[in-house]
PDB file of C-alpha atoms in Angstrom:
ATOM      1  CA  UNK A 228     -14.573 -10.324 -17.183  1.00 55.00           C
ATOM      2  CA  UNK A 229     -12.522 -11.633 -20.104  1.00 67.00           C
ATOM      3  CA  UNK A 230      -9.531  -9.639 -18.901  1.00 89.00           C
ATOM      4  CA  UNK A 231      -9.080  -6.799 -16.385  1.00 97.00           C
ATOM      5  CA  UNK A 232      -9.143  -3.164 -17.424  1.00 97.00           C
ATOM      6  CA  UNK A 233      -7.048  -2.280 -14.375  1.00 98.00           C
ATOM      7  CA  UNK A 234      -4.564  -4.344 -12.366  1.00 98.00           C
ATOM      8  CA  UNK A 235      -3.888  -3.163  -8.803  1.00 98.00           C
ATOM      9  CA  UNK A 236      -1.242  -4.118  -6.278  1.00 98.00           C
ATOM     10  CA  UNK A 237      -0.242  -3.813  -2.676  1.00 96.00           C
ATOM     11  CA  UNK A 238       3.382  -2.619  -2.467  1.00 95.00           C
ATOM     12  CA  UNK A 239       5.451  -4.037   0.402  1.00 90.00           C
ATOM     13  CA  UNK A 240       5.882  -7.822   0.179  1.00 90.00           C
ATOM     14  CA  UNK A 241       3.753  -7.862  -2.989  1.00 96.00           C
ATOM     15  CA  UNK A 242       5.714  -5.771  -5.501  1.00 97.00           C
ATOM     16  CA  UNK A 243       8.846  -5.192  -3.430  1.00 94.00           C
ATOM     17  CA  UNK A 244      10.581  -6.267  -0.237  1.00 89.00           C
ATOM     18  CA  UNK A 245       9.343  -4.168   2.672  1.00 80.00           C
ATOM     19  CA  UNK A 246      10.569  -0.569   2.195  1.00 80.00           C
ATOM     20  CA  UNK A 247      12.756  -1.697  -0.720  1.00 89.00           C
ATOM     21  CA  UNK A 248      12.815  -0.674  -4.375  1.00 94.00           C
ATOM     22  CA  UNK A 249      10.992  -2.831  -6.890  1.00 97.00           C
ATOM     23  CA  UNK A 250      13.246  -5.339  -8.631  1.00 97.00           C
ATOM     24  CA  UNK A 251      14.088  -4.834 -12.306  1.00 97.00           C
ATOM     25  CA  UNK A 252      11.923  -7.866 -13.129  1.00 97.00           C
ATOM     26  CA  UNK A 253       8.880  -6.244 -11.492  1.00 98.00           C
ATOM     27  CA  UNK A 254       9.665  -2.926 -13.189  1.00 97.00           C
ATOM     28  CA  UNK A 255       9.725  -4.634 -16.589  1.00 97.00           C
ATOM     29  CA  UNK A 256       6.454  -6.443 -15.862  1.00 98.00           C
ATOM     30  CA  UNK A 257       4.769  -3.197 -14.803  1.00 98.00           C
ATOM     31  CA  UNK A 258       5.904  -1.609 -18.064  1.00 97.00           C
ATOM     32  CA  UNK A 259       4.391  -4.509 -19.988  1.00 96.00           C
ATOM     33  CA  UNK A 260       1.126  -4.148 -18.082  1.00 97.00           C
ATOM     34  CA  UNK A 261       1.013  -0.384 -18.629  1.00 97.00           C
ATOM     35  CA  UNK A 262       1.234  -0.961 -22.378  1.00 96.00           C
ATOM     36  CA  UNK A 263      -2.033  -2.916 -22.118  1.00 96.00           C
ATOM     37  CA  UNK A 264      -4.116  -1.788 -19.116  1.00 97.00           C
ATOM     38  CA  UNK A 265      -4.270   0.711 -16.273  1.00 98.00           C
ATOM     39  CA  UNK A 266      -2.158  -0.116 -13.205  1.00 98.00           C
ATOM     40  CA  UNK A 267      -2.736   1.003  -9.609  1.00 98.00           C
ATOM     41  CA  UNK A 268      -0.603   0.618  -6.495  1.00 98.00           C
ATOM     42  CA  UNK A 269      -2.227   1.067  -3.084  1.00 97.00           C
ATOM     43  CA  UNK A 270      -0.309   0.696   0.164  1.00 93.00           C
ATOM     44  CA  UNK A 271       0.050   2.035   3.678  1.00 86.00           C
ATOM     45  CA  UNK A 272       3.424   3.498   2.703  1.00 87.00           C
ATOM     46  CA  UNK A 273       3.823   7.246   2.414  1.00 89.00           C
ATOM     47  CA  UNK A 274       4.177   9.272  -0.777  1.00 92.00           C
ATOM     48  CA  UNK A 275       7.968   9.434  -0.554  1.00 92.00           C
ATOM     49  CA  UNK A 276       8.164   5.635  -0.353  1.00 92.00           C
ATOM     50  CA  UNK A 277       6.151   5.403  -3.559  1.00 95.00           C
ATOM     51  CA  UNK A 278       8.497   7.841  -5.266  1.00 95.00           C
ATOM     52  CA  UNK A 279      11.579   5.940  -4.071  1.00 95.00           C
ATOM     53  CA  UNK A 280      10.333   2.371  -4.397  1.00 95.00           C
ATOM     54  CA  UNK A 281       8.369   2.674  -7.645  1.00 96.00           C
ATOM     55  CA  UNK A 282       8.535   5.950  -9.562  1.00 96.00           C
ATOM     56  CA  UNK A 283      12.336   6.105  -9.514  1.00 95.00           C
ATOM     57  CA  UNK A 284      12.406   2.646 -11.140  1.00 95.00           C
ATOM     58  CA  UNK A 285       9.932   3.586 -13.900  1.00 95.00           C
ATOM     59  CA  UNK A 286      11.645   6.680 -15.264  1.00 87.00           C
ATOM     60  CA  UNK A 287      11.411   5.757 -18.960  1.00 88.00           C
ATOM     61  CA  UNK A 288       7.663   5.345 -19.318  1.00 95.00           C
ATOM     62  CA  UNK A 289       5.970   6.765 -22.405  1.00 94.00           C
ATOM     63  CA  UNK A 290       3.469   9.574 -21.609  1.00 95.00           C
ATOM     64  CA  UNK A 291       0.544   7.312 -22.488  1.00 94.00           C
ATOM     65  CA  UNK A 292       1.845   4.734 -20.046  1.00 96.00           C
ATOM     66  CA  UNK A 293       2.420   7.343 -17.350  1.00 97.00           C
ATOM     67  CA  UNK A 294      -1.225   8.358 -17.670  1.00 96.00           C
ATOM     68  CA  UNK A 295      -2.312   4.778 -16.923  1.00 97.00           C
ATOM     69  CA  UNK A 296      -0.434   4.579 -13.613  1.00 98.00           C
ATOM     70  CA  UNK A 297      -2.428   5.365 -10.456  1.00 98.00           C
ATOM     71  CA  UNK A 298      -0.639   5.715  -7.111  1.00 98.00           C
ATOM     72  CA  UNK A 299      -2.512   5.588  -3.802  1.00 97.00           C
ATOM     73  CA  UNK A 300      -0.201   6.019  -0.795  1.00 94.00           C
ATOM     74  CA  UNK A 301      -1.351   5.711   2.817  1.00 90.00           C
ATOM     75  CA  UNK A 302      -4.141   3.258   1.952  1.00 88.00           C
ATOM     76  CA  UNK A 303      -5.771   5.570  -0.570  1.00 91.00           C
ATOM     77  CA  UNK A 304      -5.955   8.643   1.651  1.00 89.00           C
ATOM     78  CA  UNK A 305      -3.807  10.229  -1.080  1.00 94.00           C
ATOM     79  CA  UNK A 306      -4.029   9.796  -4.855  1.00 96.00           C
ATOM     80  CA  UNK A 307      -1.278  10.707  -7.311  1.00 97.00           C
ATOM     81  CA  UNK A 308      -1.452  10.732 -11.089  1.00 97.00           C
ATOM     82  CA  UNK A 309       0.843  12.054 -13.804  1.00 97.00           C
ATOM     83  CA  UNK A 310      -0.146  15.537 -14.984  1.00 96.00           C
ATOM     84  CA  UNK A 311       2.243  15.749 -17.929  1.00 93.00           C
ATOM     85  CA  UNK A 312       5.145  16.996 -15.844  1.00 94.00           C
ATOM     86  CA  UNK A 313       5.220  14.714 -12.816  1.00 95.00           C
ATOM     87  CA  UNK A 314       3.129  12.687 -10.395  1.00 96.00           C
ATOM     88  CA  UNK A 315       0.882  15.240  -8.718  1.00 96.00           C
ATOM     89  CA  UNK A 316      -1.586  14.920  -5.847  1.00 95.00           C
ATOM     90  CA  UNK A 317      -5.195  14.631  -7.030  1.00 96.00           C
ATOM     91  CA  UNK A 318      -6.598  14.495  -3.492  1.00 94.00           C
ATOM     92  CA  UNK A 319      -5.281  14.143   0.063  1.00 92.00           C
ATOM     93  CA  UNK A 320      -7.292  13.571   3.247  1.00 91.00           C
ATOM     94  CA  UNK A 321      -4.751  14.907   5.734  1.00 92.00           C
ATOM     95  CA  UNK A 322      -5.369  14.664   9.459  1.00 95.00           C
ATOM     96  CA  UNK A 323      -5.635  17.826  11.552  1.00 95.00           C
ATOM     97  CA  UNK A 324      -2.872  18.706  14.022  1.00 97.00           C
ATOM     98  CA  UNK A 325      -5.201  17.767  16.886  1.00 97.00           C
ATOM     99  CA  UNK A 326      -5.994  14.384  15.353  1.00 97.00           C
ATOM    100  CA  UNK A 327      -2.321  13.669  14.744  1.00 97.00           C
ATOM    101  CA  UNK A 328      -1.370  14.599  18.305  1.00 97.00           C
ATOM    102  CA  UNK A 329      -4.103  12.413  19.797  1.00 97.00           C
ATOM    103  CA  UNK A 330      -3.114   9.449  17.610  1.00 98.00           C
ATOM    104  CA  UNK A 331       0.619   9.747  18.339  1.00 98.00           C
ATOM    105  CA  UNK A 332       0.022  10.050  22.083  1.00 98.00           C
ATOM    106  CA  UNK A 333      -2.396   7.117  22.220  1.00 98.00           C
ATOM    107  CA  UNK A 334      -0.076   4.840  20.219  1.00 98.00           C
ATOM    108  CA  UNK A 335       2.948   5.555  22.392  1.00 98.00           C
ATOM    109  CA  UNK A 336       1.160   5.331  25.716  1.00 98.00           C
ATOM    110  CA  UNK A 337      -0.743   2.146  24.888  1.00 98.00           C
ATOM    111  CA  UNK A 338       2.324   0.480  23.344  1.00 98.00           C
ATOM    112  CA  UNK A 339       4.308   1.246  26.495  1.00 98.00           C
ATOM    113  CA  UNK A 340       1.488  -0.043  28.721  1.00 98.00           C
ATOM    114  CA  UNK A 341       1.290  -3.291  26.743  1.00 98.00           C
ATOM    115  CA  UNK A 342       5.053  -3.762  26.702  1.00 97.00           C
ATOM    116  CA  UNK A 343       5.240  -3.252  22.924  1.00 98.00           C
ATOM    117  CA  UNK A 344       7.496  -0.176  22.858  1.00 98.00           C
ATOM    118  CA  UNK A 345      10.980  -1.203  21.694  1.00 96.00           C
ATOM    119  CA  UNK A 346      13.927   0.498  23.398  1.00 95.00           C
ATOM    120  CA  UNK A 347      16.316  -0.075  20.473  1.00 95.00           C
ATOM    121  CA  UNK A 348      14.282   0.012  17.243  1.00 97.00           C
ATOM    122  CA  UNK A 349      15.532   0.133  13.664  1.00 96.00           C
ATOM    123  CA  UNK A 350      14.553   3.757  12.993  1.00 95.00           C
ATOM    124  CA  UNK A 351      11.466   5.699  14.053  1.00 96.00           C
ATOM    125  CA  UNK A 352       8.584   3.818  15.627  1.00 97.00           C
ATOM    126  CA  UNK A 353       6.025   6.582  15.019  1.00 97.00           C
ATOM    127  CA  UNK A 354       5.626   8.408  11.701  1.00 95.00           C
ATOM    128  CA  UNK A 355       3.393  11.287  10.638  1.00 95.00           C
ATOM    129  CA  UNK A 356       2.477  10.585   7.008  1.00 91.00           C
ATOM    130  CA  UNK A 357       0.128  13.546   6.711  1.00 91.00           C
ATOM    131  CA  UNK A 358      -3.031  11.597   5.985  1.00 91.00           C
ATOM    132  CA  UNK A 359      -1.958   8.667   8.157  1.00 92.00           C
ATOM    133  CA  UNK A 360      -0.176   8.066  11.459  1.00 96.00           C
ATOM    134  CA  UNK A 361       1.794   4.815  11.477  1.00 95.00           C
ATOM    135  CA  UNK A 362       3.215   2.795  14.363  1.00 97.00           C
ATOM    136  CA  UNK A 363       6.023   0.415  13.347  1.00 96.00           C
ATOM    137  CA  UNK A 364       6.823  -1.745  16.353  1.00 97.00           C
ATOM    138  CA  UNK A 365      10.441  -2.459  15.416  1.00 97.00           C
ATOM    139  CA  UNK A 366      11.117   0.807  13.600  1.00 96.00           C
ATOM    140  CA  UNK A 367      10.760   1.880   9.985  1.00 89.00           C
ATOM    141  CA  UNK A 368      13.955   0.159   8.828  1.00 90.00           C
ATOM    142  CA  UNK A 369      13.558  -3.187  10.607  1.00 93.00           C
ATOM    143  CA  UNK A 370      14.764  -6.213   8.607  1.00 91.00           C
ATOM    144  CA  UNK A 371      12.098  -8.387   7.062  1.00 83.00           C
ATOM    145  CA  UNK A 372      13.032 -11.472   9.097  1.00 88.00           C
ATOM    146  CA  UNK A 373      12.650  -9.641  12.414  1.00 94.00           C
ATOM    147  CA  UNK A 374       9.329  -8.156  11.332  1.00 90.00           C
ATOM    148  CA  UNK A 375       7.852 -11.493  10.359  1.00 87.00           C
ATOM    149  CA  UNK A 376       8.913 -13.056  13.657  1.00 94.00           C
ATOM    150  CA  UNK A 377       7.555 -10.262  15.872  1.00 96.00           C
ATOM    151  CA  UNK A 378       3.820 -11.005  15.636  1.00 94.00           C
ATOM    152  CA  UNK A 379       3.132 -14.081  13.480  1.00 91.00           C
ATOM    153  CA  UNK A 380      -0.371 -14.585  14.900  1.00 91.00           C
ATOM    154  CA  UNK A 381      -1.397 -10.908  14.813  1.00 90.00           C
ATOM    155  CA  UNK A 382      -2.248 -10.929  18.523  1.00 94.00           C
ATOM    156  CA  UNK A 383       0.090  -8.061  19.435  1.00 96.00           C
ATOM    157  CA  UNK A 384      -1.246  -5.795  16.706  1.00 94.00           C
ATOM    158  CA  UNK A 385      -4.829  -6.659  17.606  1.00 94.00           C
ATOM    159  CA  UNK A 386      -4.220  -5.841  21.278  1.00 97.00           C
ATOM    160  CA  UNK A 387      -2.683  -2.474  20.437  1.00 97.00           C
ATOM    161  CA  UNK A 388      -5.390  -1.643  17.928  1.00 96.00           C
ATOM    162  CA  UNK A 389      -8.131  -2.449  20.441  1.00 97.00           C
ATOM    163  CA  UNK A 390      -6.432  -0.343  23.118  1.00 98.00           C
ATOM    164  CA  UNK A 391      -5.877   2.693  20.893  1.00 98.00           C
ATOM    165  CA  UNK A 392      -9.216   2.813  19.044  1.00 97.00           C
ATOM    166  CA  UNK A 393     -11.363   4.053  21.980  1.00 97.00           C
ATOM    167  CA  UNK A 394      -8.910   6.906  22.543  1.00 97.00           C
ATOM    168  CA  UNK A 395      -9.295   8.327  19.022  1.00 97.00           C
ATOM    169  CA  UNK A 396     -13.026   8.285  18.259  1.00 95.00           C
ATOM    170  CA  UNK A 397     -13.780   9.267  14.692  1.00 91.00           C
ATOM    171  CA  UNK A 398     -10.489   7.889  13.398  1.00 95.00           C
ATOM    172  CA  UNK A 399      -9.868   4.498  11.788  1.00 92.00           C
ATOM    173  CA  UNK A 400      -7.369   2.278  13.620  1.00 94.00           C
ATOM    174  CA  UNK A 401      -6.304  -0.936  11.885  1.00 89.00           C
ATOM    175  CA  UNK A 402      -3.472  -3.411  11.563  1.00 86.00           C
ATOM    176  CA  UNK A 403      -1.167  -2.483   8.709  1.00 80.00           C
ATOM    177  CA  UNK A 404       1.865  -4.548   7.804  1.00 80.00           C
ATOM    178  CA  UNK A 405       3.427  -7.329   9.836  1.00 86.00           C
ATOM    179  CA  UNK A 406       4.450  -4.966  12.678  1.00 93.00           C
ATOM    180  CA  UNK A 407       2.397  -1.852  12.077  1.00 93.00           C
ATOM    181  CA  UNK A 408      -0.774  -0.038  13.109  1.00 95.00           C
ATOM    182  CA  UNK A 409      -2.212   2.674  10.819  1.00 93.00           C
ATOM    183  CA  UNK A 410      -4.551   5.496  11.815  1.00 95.00           C
ATOM    184  CA  UNK A 411      -6.510   7.508   9.221  1.00 92.00           C
ATOM    185  CA  UNK A 412      -9.785   9.387   9.038  1.00 89.00           C
ATOM    186  CA  UNK A 413     -12.788   7.249   9.878  1.00 88.00           C
ATOM    187  CA  UNK A 414     -14.033   4.893   7.191  1.00 83.00           C
ATOM    188  CA  UNK A 415     -10.853   5.071   5.122  1.00 84.00           C
ATOM    189  CA  UNK A 416      -9.005   1.893   4.223  1.00 85.00           C
ATOM    190  CA  UNK A 417      -7.892   0.206   0.996  1.00 91.00           C
ATOM    191  CA  UNK A 418     -11.532  -0.430   0.091  1.00 93.00           C
ATOM    192  CA  UNK A 419     -12.134   3.320   0.206  1.00 93.00           C
ATOM    193  CA  UNK A 420      -9.134   3.932  -2.043  1.00 94.00           C
ATOM    194  CA  UNK A 421     -10.281   1.379  -4.599  1.00 96.00           C
ATOM    195  CA  UNK A 422     -13.828   2.728  -4.616  1.00 96.00           C
ATOM    196  CA  UNK A 423     -12.542   6.267  -5.177  1.00 95.00           C
ATOM    197  CA  UNK A 424     -10.336   4.930  -7.969  1.00 97.00           C
ATOM    198  CA  UNK A 425     -13.380   3.346  -9.610  1.00 97.00           C
ATOM    199  CA  UNK A 426     -15.245   6.662  -9.398  1.00 97.00           C
ATOM    200  CA  UNK A 427     -12.373   8.691 -10.829  1.00 96.00           C
ATOM    201  CA  UNK A 428     -11.471   6.311 -13.653  1.00 97.00           C
ATOM    202  CA  UNK A 429     -14.891   4.948 -14.581  1.00 97.00           C
ATOM    203  CA  UNK A 430     -13.508   1.409 -14.276  1.00 98.00           C
ATOM    204  CA  UNK A 431     -15.810  -0.846 -12.274  1.00 97.00           C
ATOM    205  CA  UNK A 432     -14.571  -2.827  -9.294  1.00 97.00           C
ATOM    206  CA  UNK A 433     -15.471  -6.038 -11.103  1.00 97.00           C
ATOM    207  CA  UNK A 434     -13.247  -4.992 -14.018  1.00 97.00           C
ATOM    208  CA  UNK A 435     -10.208  -4.750 -11.755  1.00 98.00           C
ATOM    209  CA  UNK A 436      -7.779  -7.420 -10.552  1.00 98.00           C
ATOM    210  CA  UNK A 437      -5.890  -6.998  -7.258  1.00 98.00           C
ATOM    211  CA  UNK A 438      -2.721  -8.716  -6.022  1.00 98.00           C
ATOM    212  CA  UNK A 439      -1.900  -8.685  -2.305  1.00 96.00           C
ATOM    213  CA  UNK A 440       0.010 -10.652   0.313  1.00 93.00           C
ATOM    214  CA  UNK A 441      -2.524 -10.144   3.148  1.00 89.00           C
ATOM    215  CA  UNK A 442      -5.916 -11.009   1.686  1.00 93.00           C
ATOM    216  CA  UNK A 443      -6.860 -13.186   4.650  1.00 89.00           C
ATOM    217  CA  UNK A 444      -9.647 -11.869   6.870  1.00 85.00           C
ATOM    218  CA  UNK A 445      -8.075  -9.295   9.170  1.00 80.00           C
ATOM    219  CA  UNK A 446      -5.253  -8.580   6.742  1.00 84.00           C
ATOM    220  CA  UNK A 447      -4.840  -5.051   5.413  1.00 85.00           C
ATOM    221  CA  UNK A 448      -5.580  -6.205   1.837  1.00 92.00           C
ATOM    222  CA  UNK A 449      -8.796  -7.989   2.834  1.00 92.00           C
ATOM    223  CA  UNK A 450     -11.040  -4.881   2.480  1.00 93.00           C
ATOM    224  CA  UNK A 451     -10.301  -4.863  -1.273  1.00 96.00           C
ATOM    225  CA  UNK A 452     -11.447  -8.457  -1.622  1.00 96.00           C
ATOM    226  CA  UNK A 453     -14.467  -7.793   0.624  1.00 95.00           C
ATOM    227  CA  UNK A 454     -15.903  -5.151  -1.729  1.00 96.00           C
ATOM    228  CA  UNK A 455     -15.849  -7.569  -4.643  1.00 96.00           C
ATOM    229  CA  UNK A 456     -12.599  -6.812  -6.442  1.00 97.00           C
ATOM    230  CA  UNK A 457     -11.311 -10.080  -7.966  1.00 97.00           C
ATOM    231  CA  UNK A 458      -8.133 -10.797  -6.024  1.00 97.00           C
ATOM    232  CA  UNK A 459      -5.012 -12.960  -6.222  1.00 97.00           C
ATOM    233  CA  UNK A 460      -3.095 -13.933  -3.088  1.00 97.00           C
ATOM    234  CA  UNK A 461       0.704 -13.844  -3.319  1.00 97.00           C
ATOM    235  CA  UNK A 462       3.515 -14.747  -0.938  1.00 95.00           C
ATOM    236  CA  UNK A 463       6.170 -12.231  -2.015  1.00 95.00           C
ATOM    237  CA  UNK A 464       7.313 -10.169  -4.996  1.00 96.00           C
ATOM    238  CA  UNK A 465       8.805 -13.202  -6.755  1.00 97.00           C
ATOM    239  CA  UNK A 466       5.446 -14.976  -6.539  1.00 98.00           C
ATOM    240  CA  UNK A 467       3.766 -11.838  -7.901  1.00 98.00           C
ATOM    241  CA  UNK A 468       6.220 -11.763 -10.810  1.00 98.00           C
ATOM    242  CA  UNK A 469       5.533 -15.388 -11.691  1.00 97.00           C
ATOM    243  CA  UNK A 470       1.777 -14.798 -11.650  1.00 97.00           C
ATOM    244  CA  UNK A 471       2.127 -11.624 -13.730  1.00 97.00           C
ATOM    245  CA  UNK A 472       4.022 -13.542 -16.389  1.00 96.00           C
ATOM    246  CA  UNK A 473       0.982 -15.800 -16.686  1.00 95.00           C
ATOM    247  CA  UNK A 474      -1.488 -12.888 -16.683  1.00 96.00           C
ATOM    248  CA  UNK A 475       0.313 -10.841 -19.326  1.00 96.00           C
ATOM    249  CA  UNK A 476       0.329 -13.836 -21.665  1.00 94.00           C
ATOM    250  CA  UNK A 477      -3.490 -13.754 -21.654  1.00 94.00           C
ATOM    251  CA  UNK A 478      -3.917 -10.010 -22.272  1.00 94.00           C
ATOM    252  CA  UNK A 479      -4.537  -8.433 -25.678  1.00 89.00           C
ATOM    253  CA  UNK A 480      -1.639  -6.962 -27.612  1.00 85.00           C
ATOM    254  CA  UNK A 481      -0.336  -3.602 -26.354  1.00 85.00           C
ATOM    255  CA  UNK A 482      -2.521  -0.600 -27.156  1.00 67.00           C
ATOM    256  CA  UNK A 483      -1.162   2.017 -29.535  1.00 52.00           C
ATOM    257  CA  UNK A 484       0.855   4.727 -27.850  1.00 49.00           C
TER     258      UNK A 484
END
């Protein structure tokens, strides 16, 4: 691969602070990338987070650039692409009401049993994202510092995951962000989303480049690396920006609009 045909990113702590909007520097870099190659963002966040954190900051894209942007919320269980008027859903693997109920009940009961249910969280602990149920131990709006201190070794998330999984057979239960557990349909993770993206775009996995902050084994970005997508580990959005400056300097001149 002389240069990637598609550059993909995790969102929280890779392109933006957790639950925060992308910085103007990242927005400008994404615009520069979109003038040259396709860009994909895949994250456990829901569709509304994508619209708030990313789309709202990229309002002035040219139609050709809009067509090169691929958005995969909830770990690729949903796929959005611009249809000429707005970012529309191409597919969505929503959970049934019964699956959602079972997942929500199991997460709450097992978190309480393990002493992991916070009495005073920053926002909702449980969230129904349609195609994904998410447990956020400290609440959806917890500050980054508190989140990073809650489970630095991953032991708490692993214990909750292992306790919940047998109660929801047929569903995928995995560690998400630094304080979260995500539940989707079986066999669906970021690897699934990237493979579907390859099928729908005709761009091979080996022609992609992925940036993520949790590429270590057990991290929620690791499945992308495991299926052979060339990957770059980053520490935060500033690190991503620095590495994108270097990447963009190596890419061919912008394609004609």
